[in-house]
CSV table of C-alpha atoms in Angstrom, one decimal:
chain,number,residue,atom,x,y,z
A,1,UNK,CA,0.0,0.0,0.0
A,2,UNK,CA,1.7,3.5,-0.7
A,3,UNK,CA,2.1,6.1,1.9
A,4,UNK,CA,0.6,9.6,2.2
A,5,UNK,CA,4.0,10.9,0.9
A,6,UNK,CA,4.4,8.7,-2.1
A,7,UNK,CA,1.3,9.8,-3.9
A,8,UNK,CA,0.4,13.0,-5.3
A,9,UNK,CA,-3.6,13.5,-6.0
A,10,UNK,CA,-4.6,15.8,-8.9
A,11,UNK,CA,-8.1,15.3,-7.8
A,12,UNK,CA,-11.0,17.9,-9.0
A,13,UNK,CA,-12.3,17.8,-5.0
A,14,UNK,CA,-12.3,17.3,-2.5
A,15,UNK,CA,-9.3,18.4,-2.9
A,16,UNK,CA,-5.7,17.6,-1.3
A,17,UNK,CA,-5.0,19.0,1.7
A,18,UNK,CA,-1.6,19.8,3.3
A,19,UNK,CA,-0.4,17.0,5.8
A,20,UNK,CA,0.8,19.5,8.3
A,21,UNK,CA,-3.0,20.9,8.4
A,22,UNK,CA,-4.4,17.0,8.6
A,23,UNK,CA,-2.1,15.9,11.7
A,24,UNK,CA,-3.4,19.0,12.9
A,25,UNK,CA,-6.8,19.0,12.7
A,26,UNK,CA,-6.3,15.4,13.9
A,27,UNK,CA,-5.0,16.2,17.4
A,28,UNK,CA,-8.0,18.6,17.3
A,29,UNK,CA,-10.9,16.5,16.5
A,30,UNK,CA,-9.6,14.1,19.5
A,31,UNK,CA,-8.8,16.5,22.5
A,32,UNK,CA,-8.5,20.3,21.6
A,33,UNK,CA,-6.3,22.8,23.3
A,34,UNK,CA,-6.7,20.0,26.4
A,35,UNK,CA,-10.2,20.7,27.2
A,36,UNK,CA,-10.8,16.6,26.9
A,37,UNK,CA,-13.6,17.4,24.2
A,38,UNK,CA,-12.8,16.9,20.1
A,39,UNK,CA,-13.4,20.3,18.3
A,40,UNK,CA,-16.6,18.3,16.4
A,41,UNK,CA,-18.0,18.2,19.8
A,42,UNK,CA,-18.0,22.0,20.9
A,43,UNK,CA,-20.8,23.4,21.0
A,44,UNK,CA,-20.7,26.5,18.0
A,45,UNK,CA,-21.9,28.8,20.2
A,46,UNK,CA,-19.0,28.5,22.4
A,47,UNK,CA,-16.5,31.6,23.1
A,48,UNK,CA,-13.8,28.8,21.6
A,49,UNK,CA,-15.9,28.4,18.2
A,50,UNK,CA,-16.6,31.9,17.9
A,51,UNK,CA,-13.1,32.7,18.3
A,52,UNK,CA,-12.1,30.0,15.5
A,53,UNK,CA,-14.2,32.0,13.4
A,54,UNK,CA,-13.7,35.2,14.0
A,55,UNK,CA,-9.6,34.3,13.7
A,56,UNK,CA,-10.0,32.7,10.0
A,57,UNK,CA,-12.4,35.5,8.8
A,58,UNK,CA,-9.2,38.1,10.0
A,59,UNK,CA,-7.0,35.2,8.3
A,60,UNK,CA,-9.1,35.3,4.8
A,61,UNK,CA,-9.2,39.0,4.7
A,62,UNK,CA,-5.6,39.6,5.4
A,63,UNK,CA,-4.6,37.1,3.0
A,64,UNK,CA,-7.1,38.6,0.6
A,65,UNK,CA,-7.0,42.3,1.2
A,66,UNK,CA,-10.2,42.1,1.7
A,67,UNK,CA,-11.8,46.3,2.0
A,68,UNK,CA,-13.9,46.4,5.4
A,69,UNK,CA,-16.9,47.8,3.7
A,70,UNK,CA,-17.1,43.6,3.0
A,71,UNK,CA,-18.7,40.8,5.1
A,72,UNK,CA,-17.5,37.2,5.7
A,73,UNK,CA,-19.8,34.6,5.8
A,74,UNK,CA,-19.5,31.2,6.4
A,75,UNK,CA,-22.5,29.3,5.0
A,76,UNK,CA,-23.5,25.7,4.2
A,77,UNK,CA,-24.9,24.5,0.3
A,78,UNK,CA,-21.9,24.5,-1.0
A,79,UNK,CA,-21.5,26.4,-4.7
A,80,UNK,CA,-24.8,24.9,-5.9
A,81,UNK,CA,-26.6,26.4,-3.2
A,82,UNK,CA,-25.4,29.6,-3.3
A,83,UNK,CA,-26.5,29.4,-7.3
A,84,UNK,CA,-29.9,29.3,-5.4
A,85,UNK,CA,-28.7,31.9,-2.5
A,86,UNK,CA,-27.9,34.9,-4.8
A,87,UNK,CA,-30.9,34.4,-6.6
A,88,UNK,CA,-33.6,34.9,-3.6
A,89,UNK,CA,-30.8,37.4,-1.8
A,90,UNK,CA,-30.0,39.6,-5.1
A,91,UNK,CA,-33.5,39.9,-6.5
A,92,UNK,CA,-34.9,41.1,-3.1
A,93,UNK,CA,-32.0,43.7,-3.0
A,94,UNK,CA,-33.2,44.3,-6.9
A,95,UNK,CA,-37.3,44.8,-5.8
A,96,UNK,CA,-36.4,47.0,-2.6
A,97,UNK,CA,-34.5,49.3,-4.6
A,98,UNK,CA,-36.9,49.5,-7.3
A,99,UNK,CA,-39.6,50.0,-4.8
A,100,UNK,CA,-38.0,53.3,-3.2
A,101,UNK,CA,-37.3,54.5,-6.6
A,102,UNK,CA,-40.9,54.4,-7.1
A,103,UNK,CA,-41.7,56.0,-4.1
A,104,UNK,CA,-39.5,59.0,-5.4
A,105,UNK,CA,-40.7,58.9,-8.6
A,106,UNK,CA,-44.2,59.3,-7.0
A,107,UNK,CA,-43.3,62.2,-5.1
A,108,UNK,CA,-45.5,60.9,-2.1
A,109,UNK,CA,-45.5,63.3,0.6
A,110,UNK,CA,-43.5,63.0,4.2
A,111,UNK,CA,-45.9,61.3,6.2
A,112,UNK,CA,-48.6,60.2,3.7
A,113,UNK,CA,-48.4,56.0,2.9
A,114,UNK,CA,-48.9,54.6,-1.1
A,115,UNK,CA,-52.0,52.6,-0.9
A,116,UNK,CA,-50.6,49.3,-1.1
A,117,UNK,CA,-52.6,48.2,-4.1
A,118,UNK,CA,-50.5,51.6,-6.2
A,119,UNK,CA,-47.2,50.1,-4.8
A,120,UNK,CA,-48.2,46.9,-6.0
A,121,UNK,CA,-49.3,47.3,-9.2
A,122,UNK,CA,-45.7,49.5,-9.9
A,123,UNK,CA,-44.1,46.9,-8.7
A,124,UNK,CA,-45.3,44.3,-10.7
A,125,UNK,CA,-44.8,45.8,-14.3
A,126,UNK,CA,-41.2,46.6,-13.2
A,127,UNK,CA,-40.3,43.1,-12.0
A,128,UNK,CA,-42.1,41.9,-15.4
A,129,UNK,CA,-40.5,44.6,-17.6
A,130,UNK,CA,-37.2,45.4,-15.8
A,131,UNK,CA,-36.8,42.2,-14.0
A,132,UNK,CA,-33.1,40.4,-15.1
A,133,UNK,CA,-30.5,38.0,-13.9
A,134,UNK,CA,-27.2,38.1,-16.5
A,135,UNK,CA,-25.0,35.2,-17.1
A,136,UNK,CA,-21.6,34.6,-18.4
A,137,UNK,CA,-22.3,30.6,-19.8
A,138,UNK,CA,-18.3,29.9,-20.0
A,139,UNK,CA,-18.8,26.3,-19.1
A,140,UNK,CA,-20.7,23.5,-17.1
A,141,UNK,CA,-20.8,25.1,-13.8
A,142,UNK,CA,-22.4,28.7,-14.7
A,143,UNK,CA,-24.7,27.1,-17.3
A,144,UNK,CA,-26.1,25.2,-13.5
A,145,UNK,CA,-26.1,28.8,-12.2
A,146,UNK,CA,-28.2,30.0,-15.0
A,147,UNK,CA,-30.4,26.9,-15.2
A,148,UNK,CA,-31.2,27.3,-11.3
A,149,UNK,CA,-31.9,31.2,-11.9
A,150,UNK,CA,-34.5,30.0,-14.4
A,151,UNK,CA,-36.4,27.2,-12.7
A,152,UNK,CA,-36.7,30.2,-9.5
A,153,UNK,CA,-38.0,33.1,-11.2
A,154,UNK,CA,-38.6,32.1,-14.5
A,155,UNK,CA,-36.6,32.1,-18.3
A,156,UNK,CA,-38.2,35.3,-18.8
A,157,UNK,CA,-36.0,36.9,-16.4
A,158,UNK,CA,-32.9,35.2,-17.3
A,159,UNK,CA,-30.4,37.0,-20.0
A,160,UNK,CA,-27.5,35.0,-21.0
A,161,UNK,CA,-24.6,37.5,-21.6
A,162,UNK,CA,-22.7,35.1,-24.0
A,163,UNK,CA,-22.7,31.6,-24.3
A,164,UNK,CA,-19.7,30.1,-25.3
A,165,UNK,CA,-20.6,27.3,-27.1
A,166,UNK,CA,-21.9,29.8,-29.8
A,167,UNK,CA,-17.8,30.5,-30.5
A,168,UNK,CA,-16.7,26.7,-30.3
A,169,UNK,CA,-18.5,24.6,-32.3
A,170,UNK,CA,-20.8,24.0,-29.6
A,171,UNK,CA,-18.4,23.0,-26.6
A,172,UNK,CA,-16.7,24.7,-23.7
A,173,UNK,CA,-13.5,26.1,-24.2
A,174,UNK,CA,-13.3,29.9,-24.8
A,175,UNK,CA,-14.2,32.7,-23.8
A,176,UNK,CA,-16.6,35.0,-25.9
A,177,UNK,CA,-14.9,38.7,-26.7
A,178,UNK,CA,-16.0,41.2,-24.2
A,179,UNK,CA,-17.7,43.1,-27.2
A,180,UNK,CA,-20.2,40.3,-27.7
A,181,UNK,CA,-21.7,40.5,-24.9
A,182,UNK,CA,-25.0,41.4,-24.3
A,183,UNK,CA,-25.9,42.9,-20.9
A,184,UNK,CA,-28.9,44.1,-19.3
A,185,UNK,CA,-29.9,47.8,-18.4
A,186,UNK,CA,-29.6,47.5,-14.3
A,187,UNK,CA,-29.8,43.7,-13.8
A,188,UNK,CA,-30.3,42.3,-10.4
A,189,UNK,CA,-26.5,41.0,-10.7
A,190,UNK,CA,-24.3,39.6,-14.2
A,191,UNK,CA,-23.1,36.4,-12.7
A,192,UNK,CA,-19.9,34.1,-14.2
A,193,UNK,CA,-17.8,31.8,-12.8
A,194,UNK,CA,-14.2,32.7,-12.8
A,195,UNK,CA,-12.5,29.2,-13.4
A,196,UNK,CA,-14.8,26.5,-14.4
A,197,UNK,CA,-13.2,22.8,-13.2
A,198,UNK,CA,-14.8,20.7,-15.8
A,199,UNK,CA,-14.0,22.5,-18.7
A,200,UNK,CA,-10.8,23.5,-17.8
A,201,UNK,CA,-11.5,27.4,-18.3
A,202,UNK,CA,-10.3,30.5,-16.5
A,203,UNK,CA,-11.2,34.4,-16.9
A,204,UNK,CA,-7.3,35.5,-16.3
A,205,UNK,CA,-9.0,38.8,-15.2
A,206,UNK,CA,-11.7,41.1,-13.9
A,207,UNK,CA,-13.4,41.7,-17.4
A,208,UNK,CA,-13.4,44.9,-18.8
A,209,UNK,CA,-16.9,45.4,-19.5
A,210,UNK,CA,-18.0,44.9,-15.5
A,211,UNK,CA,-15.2,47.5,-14.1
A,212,UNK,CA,-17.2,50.0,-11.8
A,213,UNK,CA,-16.5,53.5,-12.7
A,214,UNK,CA,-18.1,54.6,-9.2
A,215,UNK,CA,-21.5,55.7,-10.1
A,216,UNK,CA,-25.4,54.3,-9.3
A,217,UNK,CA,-25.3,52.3,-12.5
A,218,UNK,CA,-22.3,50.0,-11.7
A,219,UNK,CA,-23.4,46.3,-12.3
A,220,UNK,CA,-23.5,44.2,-9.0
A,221,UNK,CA,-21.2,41.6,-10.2
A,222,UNK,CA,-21.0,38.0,-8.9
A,223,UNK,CA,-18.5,35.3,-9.1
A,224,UNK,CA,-17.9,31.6,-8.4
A,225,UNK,CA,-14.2,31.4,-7.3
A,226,UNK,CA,-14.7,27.9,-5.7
A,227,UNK,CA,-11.5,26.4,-7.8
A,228,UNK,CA,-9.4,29.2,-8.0
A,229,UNK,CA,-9.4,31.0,-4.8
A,230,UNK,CA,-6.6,31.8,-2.7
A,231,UNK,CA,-3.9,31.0,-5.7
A,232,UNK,CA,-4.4,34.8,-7.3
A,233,UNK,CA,-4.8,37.9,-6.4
A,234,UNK,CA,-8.2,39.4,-6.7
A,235,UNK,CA,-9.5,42.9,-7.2
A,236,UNK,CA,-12.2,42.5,-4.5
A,237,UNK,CA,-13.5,45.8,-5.0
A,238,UNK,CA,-14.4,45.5,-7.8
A,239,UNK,CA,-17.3,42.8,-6.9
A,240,UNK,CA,-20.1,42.6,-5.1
A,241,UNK,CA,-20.4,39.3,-4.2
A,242,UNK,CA,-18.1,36.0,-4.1
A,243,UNK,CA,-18.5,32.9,-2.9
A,244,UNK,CA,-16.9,29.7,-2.9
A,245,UNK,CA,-16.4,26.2,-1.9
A,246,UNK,CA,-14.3,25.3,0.9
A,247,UNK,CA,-12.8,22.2,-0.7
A,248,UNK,CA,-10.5,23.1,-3.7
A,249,UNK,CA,-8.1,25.3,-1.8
A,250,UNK,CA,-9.2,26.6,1.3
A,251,UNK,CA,-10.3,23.1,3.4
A,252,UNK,CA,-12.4,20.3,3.3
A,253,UNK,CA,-16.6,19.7,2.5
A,254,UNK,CA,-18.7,21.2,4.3
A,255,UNK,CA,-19.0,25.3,4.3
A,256,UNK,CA,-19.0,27.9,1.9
A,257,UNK,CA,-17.6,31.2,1.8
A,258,UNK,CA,-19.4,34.7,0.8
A,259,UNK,CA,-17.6,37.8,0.8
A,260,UNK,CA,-20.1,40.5,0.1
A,261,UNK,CA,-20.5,44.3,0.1
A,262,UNK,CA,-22.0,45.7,3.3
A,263,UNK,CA,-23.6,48.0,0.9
A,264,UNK,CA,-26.2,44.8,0.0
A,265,UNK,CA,-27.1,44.2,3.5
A,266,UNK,CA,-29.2,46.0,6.0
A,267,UNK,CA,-29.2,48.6,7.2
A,268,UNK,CA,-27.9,49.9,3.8
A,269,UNK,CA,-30.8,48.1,2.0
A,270,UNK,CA,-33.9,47.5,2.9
A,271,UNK,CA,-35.1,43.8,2.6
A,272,UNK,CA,-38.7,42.9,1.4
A,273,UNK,CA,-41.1,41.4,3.4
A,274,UNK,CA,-42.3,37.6,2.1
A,275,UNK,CA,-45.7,38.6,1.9
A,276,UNK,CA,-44.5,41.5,-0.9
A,277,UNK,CA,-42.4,39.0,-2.6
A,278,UNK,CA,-45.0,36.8,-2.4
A,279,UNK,CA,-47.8,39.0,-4.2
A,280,UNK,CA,-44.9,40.0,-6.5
A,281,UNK,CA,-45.1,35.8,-7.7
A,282,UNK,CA,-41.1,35.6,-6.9
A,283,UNK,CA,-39.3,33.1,-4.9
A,284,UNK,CA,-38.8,33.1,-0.8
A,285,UNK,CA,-35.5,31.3,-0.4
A,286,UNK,CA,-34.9,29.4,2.8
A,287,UNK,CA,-34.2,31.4,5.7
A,288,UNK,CA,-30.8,29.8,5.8
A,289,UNK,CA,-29.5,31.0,2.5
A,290,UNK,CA,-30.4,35.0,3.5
A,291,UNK,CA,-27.7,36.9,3.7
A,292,UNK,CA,-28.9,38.9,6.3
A,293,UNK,CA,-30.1,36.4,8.4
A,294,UNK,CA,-26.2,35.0,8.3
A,295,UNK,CA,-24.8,38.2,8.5
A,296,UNK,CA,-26.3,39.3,11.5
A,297,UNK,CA,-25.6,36.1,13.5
A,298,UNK,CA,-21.9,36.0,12.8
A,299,UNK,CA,-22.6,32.7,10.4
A,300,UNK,CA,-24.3,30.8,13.4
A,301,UNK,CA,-27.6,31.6,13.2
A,302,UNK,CA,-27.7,27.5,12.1
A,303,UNK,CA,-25.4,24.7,13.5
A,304,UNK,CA,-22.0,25.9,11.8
A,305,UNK,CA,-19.1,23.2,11.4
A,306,UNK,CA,-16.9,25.1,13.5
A,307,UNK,CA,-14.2,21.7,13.1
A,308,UNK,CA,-14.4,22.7,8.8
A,309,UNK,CA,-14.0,26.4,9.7
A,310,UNK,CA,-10.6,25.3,12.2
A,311,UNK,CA,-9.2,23.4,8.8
A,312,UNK,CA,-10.2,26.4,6.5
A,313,UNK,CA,-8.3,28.5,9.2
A,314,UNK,CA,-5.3,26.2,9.5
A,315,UNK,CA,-5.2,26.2,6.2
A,316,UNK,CA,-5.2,30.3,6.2
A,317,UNK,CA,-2.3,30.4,8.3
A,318,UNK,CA,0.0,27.9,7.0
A,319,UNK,CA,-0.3,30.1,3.5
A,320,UNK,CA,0.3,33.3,5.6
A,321,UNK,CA,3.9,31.6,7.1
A,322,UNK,CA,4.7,30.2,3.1
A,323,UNK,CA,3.8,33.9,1.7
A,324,UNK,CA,5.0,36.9,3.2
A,325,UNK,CA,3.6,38.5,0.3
A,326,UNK,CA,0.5,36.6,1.1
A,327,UNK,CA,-1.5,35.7,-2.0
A,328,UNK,CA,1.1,37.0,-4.8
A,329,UNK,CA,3.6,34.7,-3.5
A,330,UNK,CA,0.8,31.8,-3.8
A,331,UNK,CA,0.1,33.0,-7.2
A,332,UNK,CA,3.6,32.7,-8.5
A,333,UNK,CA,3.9,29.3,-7.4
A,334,UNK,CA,0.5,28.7,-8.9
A,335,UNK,CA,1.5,30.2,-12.5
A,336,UNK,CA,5.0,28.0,-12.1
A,337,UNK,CA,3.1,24.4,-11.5
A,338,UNK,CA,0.7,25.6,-14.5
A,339,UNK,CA,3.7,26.5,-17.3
A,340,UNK,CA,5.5,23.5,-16.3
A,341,UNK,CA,2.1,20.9,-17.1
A,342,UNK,CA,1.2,23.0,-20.0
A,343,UNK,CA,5.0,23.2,-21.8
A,344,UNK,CA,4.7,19.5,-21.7
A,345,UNK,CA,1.8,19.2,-23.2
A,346,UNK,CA,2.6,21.6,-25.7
A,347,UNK,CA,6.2,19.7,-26.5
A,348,UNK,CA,3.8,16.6,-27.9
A,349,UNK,CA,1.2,17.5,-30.4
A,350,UNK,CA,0.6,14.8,-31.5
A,351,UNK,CA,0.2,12.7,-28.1
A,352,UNK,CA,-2.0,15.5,-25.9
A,353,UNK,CA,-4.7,17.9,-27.3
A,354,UNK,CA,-5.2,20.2,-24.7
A,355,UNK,CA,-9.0,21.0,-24.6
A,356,UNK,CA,-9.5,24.5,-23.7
A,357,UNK,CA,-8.4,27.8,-26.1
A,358,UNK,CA,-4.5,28.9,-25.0
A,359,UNK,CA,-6.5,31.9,-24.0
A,360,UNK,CA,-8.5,30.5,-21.3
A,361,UNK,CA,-6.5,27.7,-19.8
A,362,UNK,CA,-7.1,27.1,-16.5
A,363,UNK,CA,-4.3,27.2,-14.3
A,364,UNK,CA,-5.9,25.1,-11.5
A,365,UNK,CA,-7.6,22.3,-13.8
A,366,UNK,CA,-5.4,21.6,-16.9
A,367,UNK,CA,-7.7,19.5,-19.1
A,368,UNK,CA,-6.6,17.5,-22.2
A,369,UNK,CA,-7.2,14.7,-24.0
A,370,UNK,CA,-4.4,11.7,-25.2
A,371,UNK,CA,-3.9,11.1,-28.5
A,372,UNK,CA,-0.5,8.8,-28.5
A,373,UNK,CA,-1.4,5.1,-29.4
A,374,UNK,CA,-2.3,4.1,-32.8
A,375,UNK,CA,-5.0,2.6,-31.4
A,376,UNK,CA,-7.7,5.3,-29.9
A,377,UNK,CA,-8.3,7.8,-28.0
A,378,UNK,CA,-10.1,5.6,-25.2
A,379,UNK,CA,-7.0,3.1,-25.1
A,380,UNK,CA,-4.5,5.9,-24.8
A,381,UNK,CA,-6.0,7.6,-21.4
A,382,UNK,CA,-6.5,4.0,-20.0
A,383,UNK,CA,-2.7,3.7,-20.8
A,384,UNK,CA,-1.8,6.8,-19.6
A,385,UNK,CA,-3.8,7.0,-16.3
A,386,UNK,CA,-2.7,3.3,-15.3
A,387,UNK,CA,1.0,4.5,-16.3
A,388,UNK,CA,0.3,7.6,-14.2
A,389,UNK,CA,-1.1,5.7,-11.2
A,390,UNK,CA,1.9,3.1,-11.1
A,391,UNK,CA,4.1,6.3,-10.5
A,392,UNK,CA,2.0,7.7,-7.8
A,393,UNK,CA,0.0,10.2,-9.9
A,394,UNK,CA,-3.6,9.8,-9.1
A,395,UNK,CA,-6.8,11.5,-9.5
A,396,UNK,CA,-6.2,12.4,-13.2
A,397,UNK,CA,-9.5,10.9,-14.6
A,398,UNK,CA,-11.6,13.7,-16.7
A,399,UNK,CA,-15.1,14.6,-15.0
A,400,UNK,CA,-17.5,11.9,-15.9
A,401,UNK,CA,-19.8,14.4,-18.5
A,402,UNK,CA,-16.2,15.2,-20.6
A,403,UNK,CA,-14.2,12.1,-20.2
A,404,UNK,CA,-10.6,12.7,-21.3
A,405,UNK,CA,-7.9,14.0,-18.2
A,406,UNK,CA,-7.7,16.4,-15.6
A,407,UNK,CA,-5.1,17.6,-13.5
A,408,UNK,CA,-6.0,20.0,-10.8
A,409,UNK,CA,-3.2,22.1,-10.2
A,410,UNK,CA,-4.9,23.5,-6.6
A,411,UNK,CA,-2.5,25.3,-3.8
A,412,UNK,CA,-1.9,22.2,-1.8
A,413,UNK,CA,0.4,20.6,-5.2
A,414,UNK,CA,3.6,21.1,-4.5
A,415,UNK,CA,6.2,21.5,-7.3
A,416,UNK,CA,7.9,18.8,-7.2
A,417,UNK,CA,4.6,17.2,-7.2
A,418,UNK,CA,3.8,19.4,-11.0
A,419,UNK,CA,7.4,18.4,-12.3
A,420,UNK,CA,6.7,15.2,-11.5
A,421,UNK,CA,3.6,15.1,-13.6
A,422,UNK,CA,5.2,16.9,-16.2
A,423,UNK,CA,8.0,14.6,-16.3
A,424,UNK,CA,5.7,11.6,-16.5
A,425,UNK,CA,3.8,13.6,-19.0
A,426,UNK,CA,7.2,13.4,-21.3
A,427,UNK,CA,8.2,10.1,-20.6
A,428,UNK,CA,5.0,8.8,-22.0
A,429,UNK,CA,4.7,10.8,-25.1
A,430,UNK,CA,8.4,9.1,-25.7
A,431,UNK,CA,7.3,5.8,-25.2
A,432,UNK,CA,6.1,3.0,-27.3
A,433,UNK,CA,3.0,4.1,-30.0
């Protein structure tokens, strides 16, 4: 049987985690800091799971940079929930707004109410004329996203941006010029997902198009960083909302991250009352997915895996030791592994197509098909992943809907773990056809 330290997992996620973190979180889960009690058994409303999580929130936004005109959240759902989340959250912040515009527009006098059946009937032709979600389709995860959006509030309300299948022959694998996109006046948010592990595609930066240039009219941009966090620097300002999974590069299943502008929450913004929303025929999202409701009870307004939050923040602090630059040190390792997997590829064309567009590789999931034997496709991954296995390389199996290979390239791969690959990756292209 190998040991931990013989085999390096390229795994999609759960992800690998670093050993020092596991032996760790180990000794924690048993006794913690001596109390006689495993962390899994504290209660999360106990001054020692508060101050887990308020220590890894301080962690994440020092690593991060992130402003403090954001909020932390630690939530449960993982990313597919929170495809849900900023749905019910983001089209309530859309409706309030709209509703005191109204009231201005009106010109009601201080003191003297709308009826409610005026309000009402305002309301309703804006959410059924106005009403928009946008999304960036770049590959199978934020075509989920815009799927979800439509089965809550309807396909009317949903404007796909770009799709880009429309610009590759109708697969994943690029990403559509910023000219081609088609936004909505004011949406309730333009969604995409910034690196999208089954396709093997990355946005290398904040697109153009979404920069905010500081006035009313800036779009409230969302992103999914679940597979890319942590491994590049961000301009955090510049969103409204992020969220991700814990388990590519931040810790293991079982919370979710959303870092979100104070400026969506109360008291900045009013939320609507269900019975409004109600009338309104749009979606009440579980009381558990508000923002608000999480916001305002430190993320334990439900029972919070306080021992998931200790590995996220274990996780945190061995990064800030590693990177006295923090997250640009991270990055450069990041964009090292990446070139080194890539040049090999690129070396043998006719052994390894590599799937995605050079212009939107991903540096954490490098996806590519094998192409060496004479006799298929099919035969030539088997090959290669058995090959791969027998050296200690594991976890390289494509997603199930794609097929082909995948190596994710998160934080915890070292680099002698990336030149191994790359190495191996050689070797085989050299061998027998």
């Amino acid at each position: 049987m190998p040991t931990r330290e013989q085999i390096t997992y390229f795994g999609a996620g759960p992800a690998l985690l670093p050993s020092t973190v596991l032996e760790t979180a180990a000794e924690a889960l048993v006794n913690y800091n001596n109390t006689g009690l495993g962390l899994a058994e504290h209660s999360h409303r106990s001054e020692l799971a508060t101050n887990i999580l308020n220590e890894t929130k301080t962690d994440l936004a020092k690593y991060l940079d992130v402003p403090d005109d954001y909020e932390i959240l630690f939530m449960q759902g993982g990313g597919s929930g929170e495809f849900s989340a900023t749905v019910y959250n983001l089209v309530n912040v859309w409706v309030a707004r709209r509703k005191q515009k109204i009231l201005k527009e009106l010109n009601i006098p201080e003191g003297k109410e709308i009826p409610e059946d005026v309000l009402l009937k305002e309301l309703q032709k804006a959410v059924d004329e106005e009403l928009k979600v946008d999304y960036l389709v770049t590959g199978s995860w934020s075509l989920k996203a815009s799927q979800e959006a439509a089965r809550l509030i309807g396909p009317e309300h949903v404007n796909i941006v770009a799709d880009a299948r429309k610009v590759n022959d109708g697969k994943f694998g690029k990403i559509p010029e910023e000219s081609t996109w088609k936004l909505s006046k004011n949406p309730a948010m333009v969604y995409y997902c910034d690196n999208e592990t089954v396709d093997g595609v990355e946005i290398s930066g904040f697109p153009e198009v979404l920069k905010p240039t500081g006035g009313e009219d800036d779009p409230i941009v969302v992103a999914d960083m679940s597979s890319n966090i942590l491994s590049r620097r961000i301009p955090v300002k510049n969103f409204s909302l992020i969220f991700f999974g814990a388990q590519k590069n931040l810790g293991s299943t079982g919370i979710t991250v959303v870092i979100i502008k104070k400026s969506l929450l109360p008291p900045a913004v009013a939320t609507l009352a269900p019975t409004l929303l109600r009338k309104l025929g749009l979606p009440i999202g579980p009381i558990v997915f508000s923002y608000e409701t999480i916001a305002k009870n430190n993320s334990l307004y439900n029972t919070l895996s306080i021992f998931d939050v200790y590995i996220a923040g274990q996780v945190l602090k061995k990064l800030l030791q590693t990177f006295p630059d923090k997250v640009d040190g991270q990055q450069k390792l990041a964009d090292q592994k990446a070139k080194l997997i890539y040049a090999a590829l690129d070396k043998y064309p006719e052994s390894y197509k590599i799937v995605p567009d050079k212009n939107a590789r991903s540096r954490m999931n490098i996806c590519f098909r094998v192409t060496h034997l004479a006799s298929g496709i099919d035969e030539s991954e088997r090959t290669f992943l058995k090959g791969a296995t027998d050296q200690g390389l594991t976890g390289l199996k494509g997603h199930r809907s794609v097929g082909g290979i995948r190596a994710s390239n998160y934080n915890s791969i070292s680099l002698e773990g990336a030149e191994k690959l790359a190495k191996y990756i050689e070797e085989y292209a050299q061998g027998p056809k």
